[in-house]
mmCIF file with all atom_site columns, C-alpha atoms in Angstrom:
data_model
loop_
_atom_site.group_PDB
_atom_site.id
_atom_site.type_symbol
_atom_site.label_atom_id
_atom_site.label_alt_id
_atom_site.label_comp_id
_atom_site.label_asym_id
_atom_site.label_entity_id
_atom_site.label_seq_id
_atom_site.pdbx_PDB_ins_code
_atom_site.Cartn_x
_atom_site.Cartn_y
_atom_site.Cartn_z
_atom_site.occupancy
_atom_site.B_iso_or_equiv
_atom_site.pdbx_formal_charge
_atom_site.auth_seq_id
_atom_site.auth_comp_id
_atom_site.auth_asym_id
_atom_site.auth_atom_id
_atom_site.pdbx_PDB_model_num
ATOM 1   C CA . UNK C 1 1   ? 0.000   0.000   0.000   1.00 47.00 ? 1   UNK C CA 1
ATOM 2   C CA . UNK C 1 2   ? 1.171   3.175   -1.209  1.00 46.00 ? 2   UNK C CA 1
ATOM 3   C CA . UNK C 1 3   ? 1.492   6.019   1.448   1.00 45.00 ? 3   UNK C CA 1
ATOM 4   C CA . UNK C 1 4   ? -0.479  9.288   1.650   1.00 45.00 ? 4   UNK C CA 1
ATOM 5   C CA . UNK C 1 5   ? 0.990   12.339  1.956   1.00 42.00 ? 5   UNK C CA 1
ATOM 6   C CA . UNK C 1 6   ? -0.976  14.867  4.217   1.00 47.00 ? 6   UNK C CA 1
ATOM 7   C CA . UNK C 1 7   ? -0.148  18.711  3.662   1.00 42.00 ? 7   UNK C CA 1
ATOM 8   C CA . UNK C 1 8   ? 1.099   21.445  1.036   1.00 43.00 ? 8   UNK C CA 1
ATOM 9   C CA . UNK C 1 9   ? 3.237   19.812  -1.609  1.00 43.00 ? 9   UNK C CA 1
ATOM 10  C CA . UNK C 1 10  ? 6.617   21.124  -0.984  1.00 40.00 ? 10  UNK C CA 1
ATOM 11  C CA . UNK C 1 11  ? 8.432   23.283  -3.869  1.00 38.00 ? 11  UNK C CA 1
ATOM 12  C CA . UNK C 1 12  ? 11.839  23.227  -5.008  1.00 37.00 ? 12  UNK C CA 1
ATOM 13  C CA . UNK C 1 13  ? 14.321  26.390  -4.087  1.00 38.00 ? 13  UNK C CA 1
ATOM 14  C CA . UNK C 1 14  ? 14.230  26.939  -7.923  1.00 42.00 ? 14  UNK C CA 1
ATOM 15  C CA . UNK C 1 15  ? 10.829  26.702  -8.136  1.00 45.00 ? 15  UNK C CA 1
ATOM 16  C CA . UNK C 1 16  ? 9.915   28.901  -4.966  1.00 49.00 ? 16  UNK C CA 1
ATOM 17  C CA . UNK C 1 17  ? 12.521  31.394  -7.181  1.00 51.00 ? 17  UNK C CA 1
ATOM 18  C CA . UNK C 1 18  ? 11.109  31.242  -10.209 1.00 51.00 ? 18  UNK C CA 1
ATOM 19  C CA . UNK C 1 19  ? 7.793   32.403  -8.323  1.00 52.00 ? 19  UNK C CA 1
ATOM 20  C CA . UNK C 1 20  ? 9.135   35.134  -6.383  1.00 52.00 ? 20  UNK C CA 1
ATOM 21  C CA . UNK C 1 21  ? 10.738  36.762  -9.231  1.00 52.00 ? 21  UNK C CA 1
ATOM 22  C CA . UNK C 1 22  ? 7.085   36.057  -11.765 1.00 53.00 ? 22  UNK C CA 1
ATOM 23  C CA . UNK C 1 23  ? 5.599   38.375  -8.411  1.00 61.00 ? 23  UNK C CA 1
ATOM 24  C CA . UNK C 1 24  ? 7.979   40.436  -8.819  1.00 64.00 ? 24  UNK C CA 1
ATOM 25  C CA . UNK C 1 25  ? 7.775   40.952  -12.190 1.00 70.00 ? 25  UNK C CA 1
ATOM 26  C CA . UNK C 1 26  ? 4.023   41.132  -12.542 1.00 87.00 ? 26  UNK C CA 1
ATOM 27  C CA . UNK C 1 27  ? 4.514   44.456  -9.254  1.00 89.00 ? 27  UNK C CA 1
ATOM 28  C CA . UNK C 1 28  ? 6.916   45.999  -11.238 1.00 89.00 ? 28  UNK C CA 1
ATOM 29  C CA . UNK C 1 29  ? 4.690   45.962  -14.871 1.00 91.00 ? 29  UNK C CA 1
ATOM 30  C CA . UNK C 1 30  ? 1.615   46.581  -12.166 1.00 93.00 ? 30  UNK C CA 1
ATOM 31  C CA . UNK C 1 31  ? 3.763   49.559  -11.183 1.00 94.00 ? 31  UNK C CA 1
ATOM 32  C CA . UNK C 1 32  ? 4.907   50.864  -14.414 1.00 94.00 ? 32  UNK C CA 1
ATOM 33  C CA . UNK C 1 33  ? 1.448   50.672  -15.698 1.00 95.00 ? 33  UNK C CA 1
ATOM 34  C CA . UNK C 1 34  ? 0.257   52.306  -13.268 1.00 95.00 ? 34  UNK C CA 1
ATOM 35  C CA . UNK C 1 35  ? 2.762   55.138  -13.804 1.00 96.00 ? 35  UNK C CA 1
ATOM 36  C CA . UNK C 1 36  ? 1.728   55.641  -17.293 1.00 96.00 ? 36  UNK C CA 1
ATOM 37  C CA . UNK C 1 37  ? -1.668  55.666  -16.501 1.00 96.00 ? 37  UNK C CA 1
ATOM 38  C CA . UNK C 1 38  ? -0.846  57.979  -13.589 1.00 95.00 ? 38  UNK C CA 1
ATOM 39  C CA . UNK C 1 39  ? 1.426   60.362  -15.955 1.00 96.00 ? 39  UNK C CA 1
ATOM 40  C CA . UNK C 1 40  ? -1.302  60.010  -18.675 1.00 96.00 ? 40  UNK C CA 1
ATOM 41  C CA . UNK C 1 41  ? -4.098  61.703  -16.235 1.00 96.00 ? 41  UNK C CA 1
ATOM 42  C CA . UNK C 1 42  ? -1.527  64.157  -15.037 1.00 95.00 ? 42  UNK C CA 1
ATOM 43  C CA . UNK C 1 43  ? -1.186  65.495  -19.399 1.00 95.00 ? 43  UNK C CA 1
ATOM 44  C CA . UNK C 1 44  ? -5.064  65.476  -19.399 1.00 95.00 ? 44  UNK C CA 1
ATOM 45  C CA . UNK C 1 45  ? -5.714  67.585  -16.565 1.00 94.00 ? 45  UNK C CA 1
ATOM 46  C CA . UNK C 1 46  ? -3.001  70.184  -17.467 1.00 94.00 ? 46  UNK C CA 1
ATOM 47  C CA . UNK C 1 47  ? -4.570  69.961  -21.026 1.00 94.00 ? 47  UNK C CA 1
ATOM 48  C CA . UNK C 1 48  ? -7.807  70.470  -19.725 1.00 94.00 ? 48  UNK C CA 1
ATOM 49  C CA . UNK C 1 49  ? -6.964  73.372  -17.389 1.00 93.00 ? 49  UNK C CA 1
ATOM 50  C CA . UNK C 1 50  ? -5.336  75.144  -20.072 1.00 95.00 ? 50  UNK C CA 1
ATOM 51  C CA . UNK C 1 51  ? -8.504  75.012  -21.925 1.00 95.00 ? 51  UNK C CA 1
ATOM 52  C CA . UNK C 1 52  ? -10.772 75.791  -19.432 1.00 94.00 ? 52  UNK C CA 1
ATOM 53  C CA . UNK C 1 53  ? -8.149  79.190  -18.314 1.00 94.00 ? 53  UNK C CA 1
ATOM 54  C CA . UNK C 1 54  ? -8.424  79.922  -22.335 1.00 96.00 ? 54  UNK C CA 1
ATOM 55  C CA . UNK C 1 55  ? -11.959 79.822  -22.404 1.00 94.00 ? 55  UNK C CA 1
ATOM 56  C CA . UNK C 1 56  ? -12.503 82.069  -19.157 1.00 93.00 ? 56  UNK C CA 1
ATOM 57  C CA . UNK C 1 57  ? -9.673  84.918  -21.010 1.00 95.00 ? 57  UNK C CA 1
ATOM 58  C CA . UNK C 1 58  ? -11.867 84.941  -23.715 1.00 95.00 ? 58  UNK C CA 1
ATOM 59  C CA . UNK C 1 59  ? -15.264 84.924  -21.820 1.00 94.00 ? 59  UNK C CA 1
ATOM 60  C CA . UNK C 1 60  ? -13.346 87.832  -19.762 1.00 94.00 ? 60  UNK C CA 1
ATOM 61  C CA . UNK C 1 61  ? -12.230 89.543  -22.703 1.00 95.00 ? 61  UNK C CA 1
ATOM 62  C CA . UNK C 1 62  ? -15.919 89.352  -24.119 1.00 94.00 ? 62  UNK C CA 1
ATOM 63  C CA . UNK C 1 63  ? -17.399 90.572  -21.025 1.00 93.00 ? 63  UNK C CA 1
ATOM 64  C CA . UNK C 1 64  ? -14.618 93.773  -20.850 1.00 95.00 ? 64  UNK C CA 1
ATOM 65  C CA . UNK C 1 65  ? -15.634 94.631  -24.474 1.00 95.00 ? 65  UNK C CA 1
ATOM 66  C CA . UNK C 1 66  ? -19.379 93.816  -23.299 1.00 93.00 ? 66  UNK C CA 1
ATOM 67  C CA . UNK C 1 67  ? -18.892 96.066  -20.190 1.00 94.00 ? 67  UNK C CA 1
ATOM 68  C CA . UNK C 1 68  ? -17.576 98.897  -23.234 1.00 96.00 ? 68  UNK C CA 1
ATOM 69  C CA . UNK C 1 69  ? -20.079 98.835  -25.186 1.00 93.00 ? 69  UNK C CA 1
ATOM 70  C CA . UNK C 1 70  ? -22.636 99.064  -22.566 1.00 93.00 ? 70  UNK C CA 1
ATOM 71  C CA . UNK C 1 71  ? -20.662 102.445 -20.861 1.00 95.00 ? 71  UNK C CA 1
ATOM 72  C CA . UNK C 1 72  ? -20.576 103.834 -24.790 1.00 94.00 ? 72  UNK C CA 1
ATOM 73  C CA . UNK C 1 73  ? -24.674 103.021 -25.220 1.00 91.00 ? 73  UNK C CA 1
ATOM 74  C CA . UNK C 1 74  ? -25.302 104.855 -21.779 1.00 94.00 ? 74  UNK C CA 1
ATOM 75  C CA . UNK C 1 75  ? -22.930 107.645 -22.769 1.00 94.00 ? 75  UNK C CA 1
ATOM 76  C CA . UNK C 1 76  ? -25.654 107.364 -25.923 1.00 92.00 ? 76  UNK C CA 1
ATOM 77  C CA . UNK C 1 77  ? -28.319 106.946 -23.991 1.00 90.00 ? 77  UNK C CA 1
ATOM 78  C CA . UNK C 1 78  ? -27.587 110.050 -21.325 1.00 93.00 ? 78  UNK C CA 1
ATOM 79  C CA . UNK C 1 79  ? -27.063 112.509 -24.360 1.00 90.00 ? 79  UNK C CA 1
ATOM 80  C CA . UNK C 1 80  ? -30.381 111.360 -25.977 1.00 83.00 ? 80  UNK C CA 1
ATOM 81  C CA . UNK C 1 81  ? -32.200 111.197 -22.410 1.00 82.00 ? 81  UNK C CA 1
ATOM 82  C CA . UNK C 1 82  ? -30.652 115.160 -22.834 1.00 85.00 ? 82  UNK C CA 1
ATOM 83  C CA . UNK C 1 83  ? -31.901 115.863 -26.531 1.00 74.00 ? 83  UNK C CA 1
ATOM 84  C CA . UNK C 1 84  ? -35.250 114.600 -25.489 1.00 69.00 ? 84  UNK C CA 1
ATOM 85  C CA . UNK C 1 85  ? -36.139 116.656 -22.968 1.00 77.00 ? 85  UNK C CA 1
ATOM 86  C CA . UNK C 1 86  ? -34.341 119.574 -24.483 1.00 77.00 ? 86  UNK C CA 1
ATOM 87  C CA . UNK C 1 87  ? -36.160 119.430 -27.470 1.00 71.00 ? 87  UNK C CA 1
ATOM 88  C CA . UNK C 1 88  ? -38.996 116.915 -26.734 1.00 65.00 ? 88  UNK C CA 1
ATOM 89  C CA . UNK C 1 89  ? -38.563 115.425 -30.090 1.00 66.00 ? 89  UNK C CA 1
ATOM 90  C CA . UNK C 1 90  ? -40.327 112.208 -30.974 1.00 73.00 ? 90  UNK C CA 1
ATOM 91  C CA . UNK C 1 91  ? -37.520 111.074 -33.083 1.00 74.00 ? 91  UNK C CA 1
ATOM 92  C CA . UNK C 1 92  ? -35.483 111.566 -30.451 1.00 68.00 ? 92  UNK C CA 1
ATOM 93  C CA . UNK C 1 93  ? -37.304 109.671 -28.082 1.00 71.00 ? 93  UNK C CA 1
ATOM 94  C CA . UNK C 1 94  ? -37.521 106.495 -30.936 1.00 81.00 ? 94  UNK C CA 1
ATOM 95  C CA . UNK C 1 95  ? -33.713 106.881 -30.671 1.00 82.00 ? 95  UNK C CA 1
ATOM 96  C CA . UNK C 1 96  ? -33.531 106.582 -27.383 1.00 81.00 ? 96  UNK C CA 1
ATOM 97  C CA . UNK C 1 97  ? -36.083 103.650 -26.982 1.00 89.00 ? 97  UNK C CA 1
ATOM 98  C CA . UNK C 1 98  ? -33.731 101.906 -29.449 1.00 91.00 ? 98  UNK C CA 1
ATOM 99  C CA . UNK C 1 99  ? -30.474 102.571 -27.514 1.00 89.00 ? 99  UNK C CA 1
ATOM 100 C CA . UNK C 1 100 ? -32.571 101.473 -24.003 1.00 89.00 ? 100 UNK C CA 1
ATOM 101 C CA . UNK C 1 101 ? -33.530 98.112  -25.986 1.00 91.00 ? 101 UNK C CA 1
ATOM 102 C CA . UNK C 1 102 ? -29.725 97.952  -27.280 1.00 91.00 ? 102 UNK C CA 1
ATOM 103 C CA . UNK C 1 103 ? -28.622 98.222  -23.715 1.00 90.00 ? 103 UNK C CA 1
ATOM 104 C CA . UNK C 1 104 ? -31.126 95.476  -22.114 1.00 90.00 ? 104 UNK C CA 1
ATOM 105 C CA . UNK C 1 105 ? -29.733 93.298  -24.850 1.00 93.00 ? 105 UNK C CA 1
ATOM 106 C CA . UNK C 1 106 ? -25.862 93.992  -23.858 1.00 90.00 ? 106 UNK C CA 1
ATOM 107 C CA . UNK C 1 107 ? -27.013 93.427  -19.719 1.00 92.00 ? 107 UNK C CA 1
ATOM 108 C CA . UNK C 1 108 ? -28.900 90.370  -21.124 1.00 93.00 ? 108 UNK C CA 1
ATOM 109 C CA . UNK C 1 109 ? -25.730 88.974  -22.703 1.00 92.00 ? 109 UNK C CA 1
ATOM 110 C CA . UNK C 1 110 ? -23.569 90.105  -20.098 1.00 92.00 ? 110 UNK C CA 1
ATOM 111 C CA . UNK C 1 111 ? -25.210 88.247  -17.319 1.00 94.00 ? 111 UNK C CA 1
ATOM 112 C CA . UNK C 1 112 ? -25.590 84.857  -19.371 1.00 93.00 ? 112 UNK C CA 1
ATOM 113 C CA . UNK C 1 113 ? -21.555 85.086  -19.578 1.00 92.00 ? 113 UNK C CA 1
ATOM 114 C CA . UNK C 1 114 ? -21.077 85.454  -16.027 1.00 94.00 ? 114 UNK C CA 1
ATOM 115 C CA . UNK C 1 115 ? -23.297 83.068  -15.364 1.00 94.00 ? 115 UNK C CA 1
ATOM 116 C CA . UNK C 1 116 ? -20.949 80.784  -17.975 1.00 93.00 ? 116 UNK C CA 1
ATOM 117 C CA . UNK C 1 117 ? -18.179 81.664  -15.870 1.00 92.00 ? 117 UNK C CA 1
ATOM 118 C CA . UNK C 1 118 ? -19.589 80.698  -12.507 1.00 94.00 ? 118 UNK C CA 1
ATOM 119 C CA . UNK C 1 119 ? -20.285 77.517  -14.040 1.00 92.00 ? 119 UNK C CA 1
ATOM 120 C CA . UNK C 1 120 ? -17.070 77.069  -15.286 1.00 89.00 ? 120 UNK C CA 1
ATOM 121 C CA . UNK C 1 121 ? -15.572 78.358  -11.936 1.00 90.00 ? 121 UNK C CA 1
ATOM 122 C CA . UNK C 1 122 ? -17.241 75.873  -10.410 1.00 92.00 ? 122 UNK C CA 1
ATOM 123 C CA . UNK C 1 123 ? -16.592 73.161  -12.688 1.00 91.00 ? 123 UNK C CA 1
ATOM 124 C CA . UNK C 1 124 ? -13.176 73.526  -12.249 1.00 91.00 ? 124 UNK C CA 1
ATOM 125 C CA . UNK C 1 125 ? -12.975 73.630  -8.556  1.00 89.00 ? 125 UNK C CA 1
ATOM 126 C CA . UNK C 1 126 ? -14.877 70.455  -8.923  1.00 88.00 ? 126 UNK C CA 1
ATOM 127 C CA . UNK C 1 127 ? -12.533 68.827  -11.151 1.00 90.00 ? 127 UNK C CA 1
ATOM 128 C CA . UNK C 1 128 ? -9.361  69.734  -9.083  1.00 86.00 ? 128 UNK C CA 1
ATOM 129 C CA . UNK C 1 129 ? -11.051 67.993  -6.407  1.00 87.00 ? 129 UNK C CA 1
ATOM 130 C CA . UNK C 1 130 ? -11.457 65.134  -7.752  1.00 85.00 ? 130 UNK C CA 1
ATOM 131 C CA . UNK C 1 131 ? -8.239  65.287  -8.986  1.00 86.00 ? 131 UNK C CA 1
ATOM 132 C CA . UNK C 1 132 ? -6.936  65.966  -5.205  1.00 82.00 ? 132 UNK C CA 1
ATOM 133 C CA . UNK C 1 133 ? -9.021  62.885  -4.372  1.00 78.00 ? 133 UNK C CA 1
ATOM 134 C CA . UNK C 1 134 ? -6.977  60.569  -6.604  1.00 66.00 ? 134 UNK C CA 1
#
């Protein structure tokens, strides 16, 4: 009768080896993977944020020459407010109507930018925590 053996099998030196260095082998492509993927994120986020900082120039750029216009249509609008009820004209006061409608349009569009850039403000404080979170 042929005898049982009870317990783990026992492994060779070399064999015992062979597996520590496949661990270490499969840690160290875990690891550089992990790197690139790590690196990878890292060219993302600094490409996004670049974006994001070059859309909110131009959205702040807009708004400034937004901001312009609307000081030149008041500048407009305080000399015809003047011509109106110097002369009492009723072309005049069409003018005027039409430089009051111009500015409600500027205010309109100035608010819906701001409004983009609190968004984007906040979308970006959102992203670079999640980014600290990682």
């Amino acid at each position: 009768m042929s005898r049982m053996r009870l317990g783990p099998p026992t492994r060779s030196a070399r064999s015992e080896e062979g597996s520590e260095i496949f661990l270490e082998g499969s840690v160290d492509g875990e690891l550089s993977r992990l790197q690139r993927q790590c690196k990878m994120m890292e060219l993302e986020r600094r490409a996004y944020s670049k974006e994001v900082h070059q859309r909110l120039r131009k959205q702040v750029e807009e708004i400034r020459q937004l901001e312009m216009l609307r000081a030149k249509l008041q500048t407009q609008i305080n000399v015809a407010q003047s011509q109106v009820k110097r002369l009492g004209d009723k072309k005049h006061l069409a003018e005027m109507e039409c430089l009051l409608k111009s500015r409600a349009q500027v205010q309109v569009e100035i608010e819906a930018l701001q409004e983009q850039n609190r968004a984007l403000d906040k979308q970006t404080a959102d992203w670079r925590e999640a980014i600290h979170h990682h």
